[in-house]
Coordinates of C-alpha atoms and ligand atoms in Angstrom, one line a residue:
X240 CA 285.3 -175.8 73.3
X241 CA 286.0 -178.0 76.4
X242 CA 285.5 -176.8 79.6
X243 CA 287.3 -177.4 82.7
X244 CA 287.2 -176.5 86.6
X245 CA 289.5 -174.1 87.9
X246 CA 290.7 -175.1 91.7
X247 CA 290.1 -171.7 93.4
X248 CA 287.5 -170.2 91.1
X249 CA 285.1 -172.9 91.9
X250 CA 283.3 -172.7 88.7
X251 CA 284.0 -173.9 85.3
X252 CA 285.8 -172.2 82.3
X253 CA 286.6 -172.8 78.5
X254 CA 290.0 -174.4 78.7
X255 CA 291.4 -171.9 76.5
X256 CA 290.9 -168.3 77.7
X257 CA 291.6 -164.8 75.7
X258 CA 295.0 -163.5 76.7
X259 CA 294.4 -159.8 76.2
X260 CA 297.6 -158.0 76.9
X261 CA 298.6 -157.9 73.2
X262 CA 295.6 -156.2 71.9
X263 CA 296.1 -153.5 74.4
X264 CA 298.6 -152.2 72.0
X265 CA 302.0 -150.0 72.0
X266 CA 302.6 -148.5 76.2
X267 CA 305.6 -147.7 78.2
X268 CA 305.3 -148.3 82.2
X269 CA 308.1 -146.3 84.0
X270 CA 310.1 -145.3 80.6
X271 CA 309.8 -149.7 80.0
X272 CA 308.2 -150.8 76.9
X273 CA 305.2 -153.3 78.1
X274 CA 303.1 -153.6 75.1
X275 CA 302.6 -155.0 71.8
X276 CA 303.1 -152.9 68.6
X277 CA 300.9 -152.7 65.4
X278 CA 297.1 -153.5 67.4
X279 CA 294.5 -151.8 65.2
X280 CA 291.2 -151.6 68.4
X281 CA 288.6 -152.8 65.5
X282 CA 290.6 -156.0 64.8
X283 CA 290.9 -156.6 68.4
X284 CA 287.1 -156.2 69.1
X285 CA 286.2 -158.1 66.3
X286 CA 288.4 -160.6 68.0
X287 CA 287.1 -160.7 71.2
X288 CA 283.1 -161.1 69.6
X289 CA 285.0 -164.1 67.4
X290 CA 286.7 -165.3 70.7
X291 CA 282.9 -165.3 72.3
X292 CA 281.3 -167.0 69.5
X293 CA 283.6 -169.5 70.2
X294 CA 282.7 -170.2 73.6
X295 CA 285.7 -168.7 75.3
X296 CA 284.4 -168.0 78.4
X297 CA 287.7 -166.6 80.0
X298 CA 289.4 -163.0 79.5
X299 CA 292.6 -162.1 81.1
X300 CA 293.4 -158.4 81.2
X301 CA 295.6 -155.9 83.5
X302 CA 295.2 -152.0 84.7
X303 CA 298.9 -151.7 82.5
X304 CA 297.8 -153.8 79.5
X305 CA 297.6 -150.5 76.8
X306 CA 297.1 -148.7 80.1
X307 CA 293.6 -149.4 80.1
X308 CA 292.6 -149.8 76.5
X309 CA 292.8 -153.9 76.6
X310 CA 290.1 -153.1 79.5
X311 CA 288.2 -150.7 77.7
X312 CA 288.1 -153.2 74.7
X313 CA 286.8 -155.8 76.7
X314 CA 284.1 -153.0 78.3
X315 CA 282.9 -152.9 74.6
X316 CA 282.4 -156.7 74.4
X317 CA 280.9 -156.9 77.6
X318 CA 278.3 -154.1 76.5
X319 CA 277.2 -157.2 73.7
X320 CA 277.3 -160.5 76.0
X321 CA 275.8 -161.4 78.7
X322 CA 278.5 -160.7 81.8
X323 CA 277.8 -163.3 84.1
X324 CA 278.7 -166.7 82.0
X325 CA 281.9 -164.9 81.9
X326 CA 285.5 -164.6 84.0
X327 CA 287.2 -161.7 83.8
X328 CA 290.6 -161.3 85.5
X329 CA 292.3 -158.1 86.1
X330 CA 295.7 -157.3 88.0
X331 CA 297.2 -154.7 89.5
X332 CA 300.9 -153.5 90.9
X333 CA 302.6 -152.2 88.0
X334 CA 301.3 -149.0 88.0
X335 CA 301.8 -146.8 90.3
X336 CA 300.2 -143.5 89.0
X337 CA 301.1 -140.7 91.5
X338 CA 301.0 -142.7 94.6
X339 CA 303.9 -143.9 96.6
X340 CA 303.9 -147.5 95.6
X341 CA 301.5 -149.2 93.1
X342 CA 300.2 -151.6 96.4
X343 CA 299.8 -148.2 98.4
X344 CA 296.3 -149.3 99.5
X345 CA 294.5 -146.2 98.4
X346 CA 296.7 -146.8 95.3
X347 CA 295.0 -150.3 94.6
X348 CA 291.6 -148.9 95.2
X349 CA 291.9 -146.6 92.9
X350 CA 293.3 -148.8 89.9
X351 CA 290.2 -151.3 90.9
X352 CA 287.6 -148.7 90.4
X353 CA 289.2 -147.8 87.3
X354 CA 290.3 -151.2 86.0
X355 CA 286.2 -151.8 86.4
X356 CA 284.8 -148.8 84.8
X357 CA 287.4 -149.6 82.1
X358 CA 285.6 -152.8 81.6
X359 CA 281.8 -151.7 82.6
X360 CA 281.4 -153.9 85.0
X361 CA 280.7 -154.0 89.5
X362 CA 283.1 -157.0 89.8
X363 CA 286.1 -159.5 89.0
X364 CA 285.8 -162.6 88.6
X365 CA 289.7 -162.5 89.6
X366 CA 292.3 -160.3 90.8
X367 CA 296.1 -160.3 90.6
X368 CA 298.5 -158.8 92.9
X369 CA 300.4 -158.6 89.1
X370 CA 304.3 -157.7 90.6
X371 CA 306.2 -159.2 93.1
X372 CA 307.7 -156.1 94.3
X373 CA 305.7 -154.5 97.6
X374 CA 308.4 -152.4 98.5
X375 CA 311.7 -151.9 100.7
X376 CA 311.6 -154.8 103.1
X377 CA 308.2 -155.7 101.6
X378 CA 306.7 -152.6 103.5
X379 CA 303.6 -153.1 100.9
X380 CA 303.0 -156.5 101.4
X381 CA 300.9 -156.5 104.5
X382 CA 298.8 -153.8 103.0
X383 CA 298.1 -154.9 99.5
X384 CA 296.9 -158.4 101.3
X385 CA 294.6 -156.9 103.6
X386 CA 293.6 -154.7 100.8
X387 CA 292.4 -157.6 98.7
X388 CA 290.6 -159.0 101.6
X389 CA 288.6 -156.0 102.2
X390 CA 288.2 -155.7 98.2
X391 CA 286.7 -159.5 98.2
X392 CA 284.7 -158.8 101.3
X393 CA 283.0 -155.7 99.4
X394 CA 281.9 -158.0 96.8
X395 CA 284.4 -156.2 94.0
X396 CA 286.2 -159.0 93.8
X397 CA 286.5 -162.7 93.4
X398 CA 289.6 -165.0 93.9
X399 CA 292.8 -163.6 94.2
X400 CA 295.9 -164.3 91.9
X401 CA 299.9 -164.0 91.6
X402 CA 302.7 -165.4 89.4
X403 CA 304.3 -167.9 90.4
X404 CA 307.9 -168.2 88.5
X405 CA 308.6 -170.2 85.2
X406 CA 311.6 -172.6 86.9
X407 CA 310.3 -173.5 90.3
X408 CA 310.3 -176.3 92.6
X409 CA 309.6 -176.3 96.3
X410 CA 312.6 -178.6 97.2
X411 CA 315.0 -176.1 95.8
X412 CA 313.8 -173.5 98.2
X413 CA 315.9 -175.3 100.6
X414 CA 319.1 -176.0 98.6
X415 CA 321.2 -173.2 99.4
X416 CA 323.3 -174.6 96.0
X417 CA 320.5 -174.4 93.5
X418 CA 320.3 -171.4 91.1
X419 CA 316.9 -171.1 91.5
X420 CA 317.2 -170.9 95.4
X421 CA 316.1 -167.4 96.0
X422 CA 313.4 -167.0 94.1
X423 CA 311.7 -170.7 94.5
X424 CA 312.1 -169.5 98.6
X425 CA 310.4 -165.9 98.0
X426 CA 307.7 -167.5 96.1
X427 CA 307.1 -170.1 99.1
X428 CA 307.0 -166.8 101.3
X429 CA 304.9 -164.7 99.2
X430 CA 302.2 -167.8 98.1
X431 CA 302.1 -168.2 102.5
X432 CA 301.1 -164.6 102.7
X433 CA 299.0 -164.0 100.3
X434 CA 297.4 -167.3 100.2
X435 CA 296.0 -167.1 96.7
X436 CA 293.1 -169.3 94.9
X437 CA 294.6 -168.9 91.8
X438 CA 298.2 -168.8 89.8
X439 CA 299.5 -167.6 86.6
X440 CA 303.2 -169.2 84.8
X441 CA 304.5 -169.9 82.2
X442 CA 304.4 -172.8 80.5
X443 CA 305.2 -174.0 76.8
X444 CA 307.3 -176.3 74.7
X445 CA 310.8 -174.8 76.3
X446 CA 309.7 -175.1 80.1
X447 CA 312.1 -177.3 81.5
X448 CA 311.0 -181.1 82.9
X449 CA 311.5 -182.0 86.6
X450 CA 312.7 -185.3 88.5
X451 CA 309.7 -187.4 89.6
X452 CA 310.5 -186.3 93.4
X453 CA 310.3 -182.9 92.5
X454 CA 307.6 -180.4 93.5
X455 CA 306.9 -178.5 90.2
X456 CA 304.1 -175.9 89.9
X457 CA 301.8 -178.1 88.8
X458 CA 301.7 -180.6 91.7
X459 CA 302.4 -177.7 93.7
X460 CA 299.0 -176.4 92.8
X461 CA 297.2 -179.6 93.0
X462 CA 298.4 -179.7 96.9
X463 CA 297.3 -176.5 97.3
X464 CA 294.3 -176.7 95.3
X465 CA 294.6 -173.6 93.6
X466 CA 293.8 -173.1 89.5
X467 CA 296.9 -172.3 87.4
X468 CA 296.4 -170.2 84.4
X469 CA 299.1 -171.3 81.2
X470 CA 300.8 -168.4 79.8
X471 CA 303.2 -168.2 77.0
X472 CA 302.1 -171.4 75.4
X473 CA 303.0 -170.3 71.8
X474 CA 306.3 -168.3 73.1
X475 CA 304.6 -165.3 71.7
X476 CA 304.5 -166.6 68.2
X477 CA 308.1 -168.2 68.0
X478 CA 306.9 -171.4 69.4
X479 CA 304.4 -171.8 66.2
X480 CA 306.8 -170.6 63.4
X481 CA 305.4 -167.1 63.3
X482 CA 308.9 -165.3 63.1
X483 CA 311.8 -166.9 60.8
X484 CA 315.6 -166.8 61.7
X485 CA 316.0 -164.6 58.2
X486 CA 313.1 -162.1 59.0
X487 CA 314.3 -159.1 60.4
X488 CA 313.3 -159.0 64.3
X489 CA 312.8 -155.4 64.6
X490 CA 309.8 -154.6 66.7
X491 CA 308.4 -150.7 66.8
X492 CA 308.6 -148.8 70.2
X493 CA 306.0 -150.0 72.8
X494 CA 306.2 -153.3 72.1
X495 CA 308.1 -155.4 74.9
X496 CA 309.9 -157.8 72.7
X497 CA 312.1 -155.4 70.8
X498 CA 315.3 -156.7 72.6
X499 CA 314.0 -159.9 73.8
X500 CA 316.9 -162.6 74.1
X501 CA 314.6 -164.9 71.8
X502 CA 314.0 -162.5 69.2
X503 CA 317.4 -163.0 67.5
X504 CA 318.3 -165.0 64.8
X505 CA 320.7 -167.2 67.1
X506 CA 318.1 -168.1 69.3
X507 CA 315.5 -168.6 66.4
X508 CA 317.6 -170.8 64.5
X509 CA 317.6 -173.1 67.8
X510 CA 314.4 -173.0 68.2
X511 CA 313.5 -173.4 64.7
X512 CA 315.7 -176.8 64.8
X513 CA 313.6 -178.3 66.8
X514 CA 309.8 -176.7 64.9
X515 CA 311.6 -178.7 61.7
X516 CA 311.7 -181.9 63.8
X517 CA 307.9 -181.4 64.9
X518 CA 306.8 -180.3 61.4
X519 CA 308.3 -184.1 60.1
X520 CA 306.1 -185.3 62.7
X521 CA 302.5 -183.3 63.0
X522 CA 302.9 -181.3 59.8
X523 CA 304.4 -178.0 58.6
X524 CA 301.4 -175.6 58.4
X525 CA 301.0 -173.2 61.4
X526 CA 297.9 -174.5 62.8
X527 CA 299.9 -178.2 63.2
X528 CA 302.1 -176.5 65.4
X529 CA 299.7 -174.5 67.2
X530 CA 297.7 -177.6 67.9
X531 CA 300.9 -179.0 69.4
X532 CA 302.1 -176.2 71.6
X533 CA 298.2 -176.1 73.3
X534 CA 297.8 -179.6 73.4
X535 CA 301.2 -180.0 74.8
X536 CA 300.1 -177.4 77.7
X537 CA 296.4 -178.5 78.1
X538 CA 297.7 -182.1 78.4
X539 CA 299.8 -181.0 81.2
X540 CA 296.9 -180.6 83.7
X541 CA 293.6 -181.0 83.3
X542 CA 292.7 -178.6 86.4
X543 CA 295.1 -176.2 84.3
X544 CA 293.8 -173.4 81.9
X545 CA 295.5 -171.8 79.2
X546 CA 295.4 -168.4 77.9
X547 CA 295.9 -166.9 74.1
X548 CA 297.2 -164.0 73.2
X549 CA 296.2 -162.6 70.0
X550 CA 295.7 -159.6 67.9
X551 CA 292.6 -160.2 65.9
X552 CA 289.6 -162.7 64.6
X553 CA 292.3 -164.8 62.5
X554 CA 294.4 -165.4 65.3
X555 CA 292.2 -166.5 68.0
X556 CA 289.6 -168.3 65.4
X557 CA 292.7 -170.4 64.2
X558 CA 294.4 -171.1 67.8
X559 CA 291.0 -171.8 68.8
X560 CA 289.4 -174.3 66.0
X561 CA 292.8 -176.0 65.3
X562 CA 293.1 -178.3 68.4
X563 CA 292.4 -181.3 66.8
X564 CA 292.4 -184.6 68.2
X565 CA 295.0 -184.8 71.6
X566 CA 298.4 -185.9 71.5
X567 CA 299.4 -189.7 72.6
X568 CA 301.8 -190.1 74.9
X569 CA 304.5 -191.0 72.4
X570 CA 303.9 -187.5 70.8
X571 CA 304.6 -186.0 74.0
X572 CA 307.7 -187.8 74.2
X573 CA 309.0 -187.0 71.0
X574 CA 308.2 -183.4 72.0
X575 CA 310.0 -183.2 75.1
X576 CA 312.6 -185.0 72.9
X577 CA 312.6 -182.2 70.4
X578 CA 312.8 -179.5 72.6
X579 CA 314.9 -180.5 75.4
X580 CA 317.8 -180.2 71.8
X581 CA 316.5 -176.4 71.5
X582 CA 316.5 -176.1 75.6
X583 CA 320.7 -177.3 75.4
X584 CA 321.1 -175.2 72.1
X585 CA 319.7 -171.9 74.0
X586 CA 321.5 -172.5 77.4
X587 CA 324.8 -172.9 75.1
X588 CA 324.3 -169.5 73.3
X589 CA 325.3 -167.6 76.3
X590 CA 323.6 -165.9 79.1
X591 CA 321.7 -163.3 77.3
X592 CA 319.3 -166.3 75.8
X593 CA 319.6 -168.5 78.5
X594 CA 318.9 -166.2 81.1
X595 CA 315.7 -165.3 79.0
X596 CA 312.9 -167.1 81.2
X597 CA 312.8 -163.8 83.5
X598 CA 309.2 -163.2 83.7
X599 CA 308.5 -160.0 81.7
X600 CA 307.3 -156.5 83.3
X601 CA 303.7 -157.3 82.0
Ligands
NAP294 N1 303.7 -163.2 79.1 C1 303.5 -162.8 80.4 O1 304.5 -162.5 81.1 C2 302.1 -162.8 80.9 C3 301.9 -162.4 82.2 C4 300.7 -162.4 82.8 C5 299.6 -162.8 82.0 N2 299.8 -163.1 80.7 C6 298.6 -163.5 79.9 O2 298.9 -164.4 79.0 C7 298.4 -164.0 77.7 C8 299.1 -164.6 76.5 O3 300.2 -163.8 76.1 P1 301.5 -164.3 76.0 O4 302.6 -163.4 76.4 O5 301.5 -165.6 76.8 O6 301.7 -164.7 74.4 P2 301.4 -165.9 73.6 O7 300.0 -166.4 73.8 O8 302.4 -167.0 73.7 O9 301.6 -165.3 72.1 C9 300.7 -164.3 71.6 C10 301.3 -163.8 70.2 O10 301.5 -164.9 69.4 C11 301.2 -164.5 68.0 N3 300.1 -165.3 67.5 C12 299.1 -165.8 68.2 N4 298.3 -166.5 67.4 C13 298.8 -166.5 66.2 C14 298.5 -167.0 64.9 N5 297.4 -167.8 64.8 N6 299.3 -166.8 63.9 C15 300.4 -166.0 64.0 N7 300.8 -165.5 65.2 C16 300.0 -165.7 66.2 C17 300.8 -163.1 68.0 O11 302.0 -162.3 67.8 P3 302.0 -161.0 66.9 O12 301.5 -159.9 67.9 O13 303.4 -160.8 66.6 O14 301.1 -161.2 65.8 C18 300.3 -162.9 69.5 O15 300.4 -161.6 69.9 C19 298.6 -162.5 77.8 O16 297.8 -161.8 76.8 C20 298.1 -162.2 79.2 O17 296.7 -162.2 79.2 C21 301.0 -163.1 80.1

């Protein structure tokens, strides 16, 4: 497993890291489905002891992922391995429990103390203020940043994270024309406040490409030297042929995708245009494309980390040993190639799919 340094954690991770909100299993957050259906907890253990033998050294969980049980899971690996040669990330902000507001600072404290008896453990290696929204008029905001601090200067915590969107660019914070206006300018406001060491976006083979005088996310980081965690690299299975247009898309309650605007067979048959154009080219098994859609990611950055989700040892041992050799620089080109088609196909299907890189609850 490589290993690379994180900007902001100041220490060094396996490039891939365990994406544990899917084995946290079936929950609902405010009547909102936020989880992932069909998790059996032994599968997912076994997956996290596979994931360590491995050498993944990261593990990304939050307070709402299974409400606690993708914690508690992790508590039960941590009980087997040695803590300290590990990173473990937790968030917080969804849940608000019966407080006023989920960044109501005794609110936060509260989730923290749970979050790390949920995982057995007197600290984070990283923490997350996990939602964007602190409130009317950001009335929150203030105190879920000096809650942090204080968290951090107790010792329970370690470098502080947020999202930062999936289309961004700083220059279109300024262009009161640009579709992506507001939110590139509330993410400029929010990253100024909270001043975090670390980020979390998504990234995979449908994020769009910017002009060389852009400011994407990546160089954005690199100014700011913060570490950026890689989410959604394999589109939650539809970017590595794991759903087909003709399979029914029907998802049990609980799990967050039942709905999703690429979960239909439109939007699979777009994408799966362009998966049959990378199958002529890296091969038509599952791991070929799963070595492409991490490559593709890892290669973006090399300060940049990506995370896995998964729901047992086949899974991760698979997206984990399959990597291969990298890609060259024409693969990437015939990849961007591939997928900018899919990109146009989506964005011509209407607004339900095209409007489908809002970030999910989770
Ligand atoms: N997505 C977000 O908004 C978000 C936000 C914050 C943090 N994160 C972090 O990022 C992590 C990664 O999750 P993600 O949402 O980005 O999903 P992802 O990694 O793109 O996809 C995970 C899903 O892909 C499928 N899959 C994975 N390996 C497979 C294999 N070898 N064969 C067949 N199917 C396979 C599984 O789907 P099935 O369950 O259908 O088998 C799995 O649940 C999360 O766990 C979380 O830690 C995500």
């Amino acid at each position: 497993m490589d290993r690379r340094h994180l900007p902001g954690l100041g220490r060094e991770v396996s490039a891939v890291g365990a994406g544990c909100w899917t084995i946290g299993g079936p929950a609902t957050n405010r009547g909102v489905p936020i989880g992932w259906a069909g998790v059996d907890a032994d599968e997912a253990l076994a997956a996290l002891v596979r994931a360590h033998d491995l050498a993944v050294s990261l593990y990304d969980t939050a307070d709402v992922y299974g409400l606690g049980q993708s914690e508690r899971l992790i508590g039960r690996l941590l009980k087997l391995v040695n803590r300290s040669r590990l990173v473990i990330s937790s968030k917080v902000g969804y849940f608000a429990g019966t407080a006023i507001h989920p960044y109501a600072a005794a609110q936060m404290r509260r989730q923290l103390l749970t979050s790390l008896s949920n995982l057995g453990t007197d600290y984070l290696d990283v923490y997350f203020l996990h939602s964007s929204d602190f409130g009317p008029d950001d009335r929150y905001l203030d105190e879920a940043v000096e809650t942090v601090q204080r968290l951090r200067r107790d010792g329970l915590i370690g470098a502080v994270g947020m999202r930062a969107p999936h289309e961004f660019a700083a220059e279109w914070a300024t262009d009161p024309n640009h579709p992506q206006a507001a939110e590139s300018a509330r993410f400029l406001a929010l990253f100024e406040r909270i001043k975090p060491d670390v980020l979390t976006v998504r990234y995979n083979l449908l994020s769009p490409l910017y002009a060389p005088d852009e400011t994407d996310v990546f160089s954005f980081a690199r100014r700011h030297q913060v570490g950026l965690l890689l989410k959604q690299v394999l589109g939650q299975g539809l970017l590595i042929g794991a759903r087909s247009p003709s399979s029914p898309m029907a998802f049990p309650a609980g799990d967050h995708r039942q709905g999703g605007p690429l979960f239909t067979a439109t939007a699979l048959r777009a994408i799966h245009a362009g998966l049959d154009q990378l199958c002529q080219r890296f091969g038509d098994g599952q791991a070929d494309l799963t070595r492409v859609a991490v490559r593709y990611a890892l290669q973006r950055d090399p300060n940049a980390v990506v995370l896995l989700g998964f729901r047992n040892a086949r899974q991760i041992g698979s997206n984990v040993t399959c990597l291969g050799e990298p890609l060259s620089l024409e693969d990437i080109g015939a990849i961007q190639l591939a997928m900018s088609s899919v990109r146009d196909m989506l964005a011509a299907s209407g607004p339900a799919i095209s409007n489908s890189h809002q970030e999910h609850s989770a």
